[in-house]
Amino acid sequence: MNKKNTCKTPYRERFRRCHLEYTNECLWELSYLKAKCKDLDLEEEYMKYKIRLMISYLTVFYPLLILVIVGLHAIKWAFTEYKNYIYLNLMFDGGSLILVTGFLSINFFETFVTRHRWVLTVTSTLSAYVVVLGDIAHTAYHFYHSDWPLSTSYDVFVLCMIYMFLPIPSILGAALLAISVSFIYLLYYIHYIVFTEHDLPKYVYGLDIVSIDFFHYLGFNMMGIFFRIMNDTMVRSSFLDRYQFIKEEIWLRQARRQESLLLDSILPPQIAKPIQKSIKEKIMRPDNDYYHLGSSRARESFMSIQIHHDVSILYADVVNYTYLTTTLTVEKLVKVLHDLYARFDMAASSFKVQRIKFLGDCYYCVAGLGQPDPDHAKMAVSLGISMIANIKECETFFGYRHANWRPFGNSVCRCDRRD
């Protein structure tokens, strides 16, 4: 049928241009994610989440730093003939390792760092400069005393450390720190080329090599900035997705709670729980099961007859309810019935009597239904007496004695015993 109607649809009608603008969403743009965080008033929570995530990066950086330094010195000890020159390198690198781990360990005090966020940038800057100055210092010492080439060991590692591991919240701060480190290395090479009288630096590090290093550092910094932007985008997107998941989970729990309260207010728990279970099973059931409409599974019913012995059924009714509806406004009538049935519910709970339903002016309840009780008849009668007292209190409180609350004969309630 649908196929036939589709074939009769004109060509222009079926393939007309869609005027909806989807490009305004920009879900993966950093500016859009920042605006969304600001609109939801989540920027402060996001910064706390980001700081916690950056602190977790340090647990990966510490073993990596130790592995790099230990591995580099292991190679030097294995392949260097004059090992007495390596002791100085070991002193510089060991001191750098101790200072870097000491500075960055301050960031593990999350509460302090969250209140004073400048500590993150300061400790990261000091750690980066310690590694750079230690690397340049022992290279300069070997150049002056042993005429070794101007070859540094940790220039690329420091840039990776800044962009990937150091807890610098701002992308601009990380970029400025990395660019300053790159200029320090370039000025270090240019200084020896321009001001030294030795031919070795001019031969090893000429201006052509320095220009290559310049573009090398430029490209590496551009790649690092791109990495930080993409990482910030991913972290923000993940944070917003998690926030949405938590909100939906809270809404779902509230909806389930309201659903349970609504069913419990309308139906007894013995019927409400099977209904909830049946709805859940239908939702969890595979789609293929819905095709078997003629099968026995489609005709399954969660309702079943339950036999209860030794129970007492109590019917409470407001006599002349029609007259009451004509003498009171709708608002006052609902208020009176709400107060009256709330009193009945509290009394039924205290006497362990289960309310089945109420409809208009009728209130039905059963004693001994939830749990077997030998005194079920006594409990039902006690509840009926309590209902009479509640009605009198309700009349006195609302001033509606003239509303003609007439009882069944000599009582407002009727109690039937089922043995």
XYZ file of C-alpha atoms in Angstrom, residues 25-263:
239
model
C 25.135 22.148 14.658
C 28.953 22.035 14.302
C 29.173 19.259 16.866
C 32.906 18.721 16.455
C 34.030 22.330 16.461
C 35.820 23.537 19.572
C 34.033 26.899 19.519
C 30.644 25.165 19.465
C 31.610 22.890 22.374
C 32.870 25.852 24.411
C 29.655 27.763 23.743
C 27.606 24.721 24.762
C 29.540 24.323 28.028
C 29.051 28.013 28.746
C 25.361 27.843 27.892
C 24.875 24.868 30.252
C 26.966 26.606 32.936
C 29.436 23.704 32.922
C 32.725 25.503 32.239
C 33.842 25.334 35.860
C 32.944 21.649 36.140
C 34.738 20.968 32.870
C 37.920 22.613 34.134
C 37.843 20.422 37.241
C 37.336 17.371 35.059
C 40.180 18.436 32.764
C 42.558 19.048 35.700
C 41.751 15.612 37.092
C 42.428 14.090 33.677
C 45.757 15.929 33.298
C 46.876 14.772 36.721
C 46.203 11.211 35.596
C 48.536 11.815 32.607
C 51.412 12.283 35.053
C 51.093 8.662 36.165
C 52.013 7.722 32.595
C 54.678 10.399 32.210
C 56.728 9.404 35.268
C 57.551 5.854 34.056
C 58.180 7.217 30.558
C 60.653 9.830 31.830
C 62.512 7.236 33.914
C 62.581 4.822 30.965
C 64.004 7.473 28.599
C 66.757 8.603 30.956
C 67.729 5.096 32.073
C 67.633 3.766 28.509
C 69.768 6.617 27.176
C 72.434 6.109 29.824
C 72.366 2.356 29.337
C 73.184 2.900 25.654
C 75.967 5.336 26.556
C 77.494 2.919 29.055
C 77.317 0.082 26.550
C 78.825 1.853 23.507
C 81.082 4.628 24.923
C 84.790 3.876 25.230
C 85.674 6.668 27.671
C 83.176 6.129 30.444
C 84.638 8.790 32.736
C 82.875 11.447 30.615
C 79.485 9.873 31.261
C 79.452 10.602 34.998
C 78.739 14.281 34.347
C 75.800 13.394 32.083
C 74.498 11.073 34.764
C 74.676 13.863 37.342
C 72.814 16.340 35.130
C 70.146 13.856 34.065
C 69.710 12.497 37.585
C 69.304 16.014 38.950
C 66.804 16.846 36.210
C 64.824 13.692 37.013
C 64.672 14.532 40.724
C 63.676 18.159 40.147
C 61.055 17.363 37.508
C 59.374 14.667 39.593
C 59.520 16.962 42.620
C 57.902 19.897 40.829
C 55.199 17.821 39.152
C 54.372 15.890 42.330
C 52.777 19.065 43.716
C 49.996 18.609 41.160
C 48.814 15.411 42.816
C 47.268 17.543 45.585
C 44.086 17.924 43.584
C 42.182 20.133 46.027
C 45.056 22.611 46.303
C 45.690 22.668 42.560
C 41.985 23.163 41.763
C 41.883 26.259 43.979
C 45.233 27.599 42.669
C 45.361 26.657 38.991
C 48.428 28.772 38.317
C 50.421 26.048 40.112
C 49.845 23.736 37.134
C 51.414 26.150 34.670
C 54.274 27.163 36.966
C 55.334 23.588 37.817
C 55.082 22.561 34.162
C 57.201 25.530 33.051
C 59.871 24.859 35.674
C 59.967 21.161 34.743
C 60.404 21.911 31.039
C 63.154 24.478 31.622
C 64.988 22.160 34.027
C 65.218 19.454 31.361
C 66.253 21.988 28.679
C 68.923 23.694 30.794
C 70.324 20.363 31.979
C 70.529 19.122 28.394
C 72.246 22.307 27.164
C 74.590 22.499 30.170
C 76.267 19.101 29.791
C 76.405 19.526 25.984
C 78.192 22.887 26.389
C 80.605 21.394 28.944
C 81.626 18.587 26.582
C 81.979 21.063 23.708
C 84.386 23.322 25.607
C 86.407 20.610 27.347
C 86.354 17.774 24.839
C 85.353 19.389 21.508
C 82.280 17.214 21.235
C 79.649 18.124 18.594
C 76.700 20.329 19.528
C 74.148 17.524 19.669
C 71.380 17.796 22.258
C 69.483 14.783 23.543
C 66.112 15.968 24.831
C 64.885 18.693 22.454
C 62.159 16.590 20.782
C 61.354 14.832 24.044
C 60.741 18.169 25.803
C 58.321 19.276 23.085
C 56.426 15.987 23.330
C 56.401 16.345 27.093
C 54.898 19.842 26.898
C 52.136 19.071 24.429
C 51.178 15.588 25.597
C 51.879 15.138 29.322
C 52.442 18.374 31.244
C 49.291 19.609 33.038
C 48.967 22.993 31.316
C 45.225 23.804 31.088
C 45.553 26.446 28.367
C 46.436 25.555 24.781
C 48.014 28.999 24.371
C 50.152 28.449 27.473
C 51.431 25.112 26.170
C 52.177 26.631 22.755
C 54.086 29.586 24.229
C 56.151 27.292 26.453
C 57.020 24.975 23.571
C 57.902 27.876 21.262
C 60.166 29.390 23.924
C 61.948 26.049 24.331
C 62.438 25.851 20.554
C 63.929 29.356 20.469
C 66.279 28.476 23.334
C 67.678 25.579 21.343
C 67.961 27.677 18.181
C 69.705 30.516 20.014
C 72.007 27.969 21.587
C 73.150 26.754 18.156
C 73.353 30.251 16.653
C 75.395 31.482 19.610
C 78.137 28.936 19.005
C 78.121 29.564 15.274
C 78.442 33.344 15.602
C 80.556 33.908 18.719
C 82.920 30.938 18.924
C 86.321 30.887 17.281
C 86.294 27.115 16.747
C 85.636 25.770 13.309
C 83.834 22.708 14.662
C 80.442 24.370 15.328
C 80.544 26.107 11.950
C 81.326 22.817 10.314
C 78.799 20.736 12.239
C 76.060 23.339 12.715
C 76.148 25.765 9.844
C 73.362 28.178 9.000
C 71.813 25.659 6.625
C 71.508 23.129 9.447
C 70.091 25.813 11.762
C 67.478 26.727 9.158
C 66.518 23.067 8.905
C 66.171 22.921 12.690
C 64.027 26.054 12.573
C 61.519 24.457 10.199
C 61.763 21.215 12.162
C 60.742 22.953 15.389
C 58.108 24.996 13.557
C 56.492 21.882 12.122
C 56.685 20.054 15.433
C 55.034 22.970 17.257
C 52.277 23.161 14.676
C 51.666 19.456 15.075
C 51.644 19.843 18.874
C 49.133 22.703 18.737
C 46.920 20.643 16.455
C 47.158 17.728 18.892
C 46.147 19.922 21.832
C 43.186 21.369 19.921
C 41.958 17.919 18.921
C 42.527 16.574 22.418
C 40.589 19.454 23.959
C 37.783 18.860 21.454
C 37.624 15.166 22.301
C 37.715 15.799 26.042
C 34.966 18.424 25.847
C 32.814 16.196 23.674
C 33.324 13.261 26.042
C 32.504 15.470 29.035
C 29.274 16.718 27.441
C 28.284 13.169 26.428
C 28.876 11.956 29.973
C 26.890 14.877 31.362
C 24.008 14.074 29.018
C 24.187 10.383 29.986
C 24.038 11.215 33.700
C 21.121 13.610 33.203
C 19.213 11.036 31.158
C 19.946 8.388 33.787
C 18.545 10.681 36.501
C 15.493 11.455 34.382
C 14.977 7.743 33.711
C 15.164 6.894 37.411
C 12.689 9.649 38.227
C 10.370 8.433 35.461
C 10.567 4.862 36.772
C 9.890 6.077 40.297
C 6.906 8.118 39.143
C 5.664 5.170 37.107
C 5.950 2.897 40.129
C 4.190 5.417 42.380
C 1.435 5.884 39.802
C 0.833 2.155 39.393
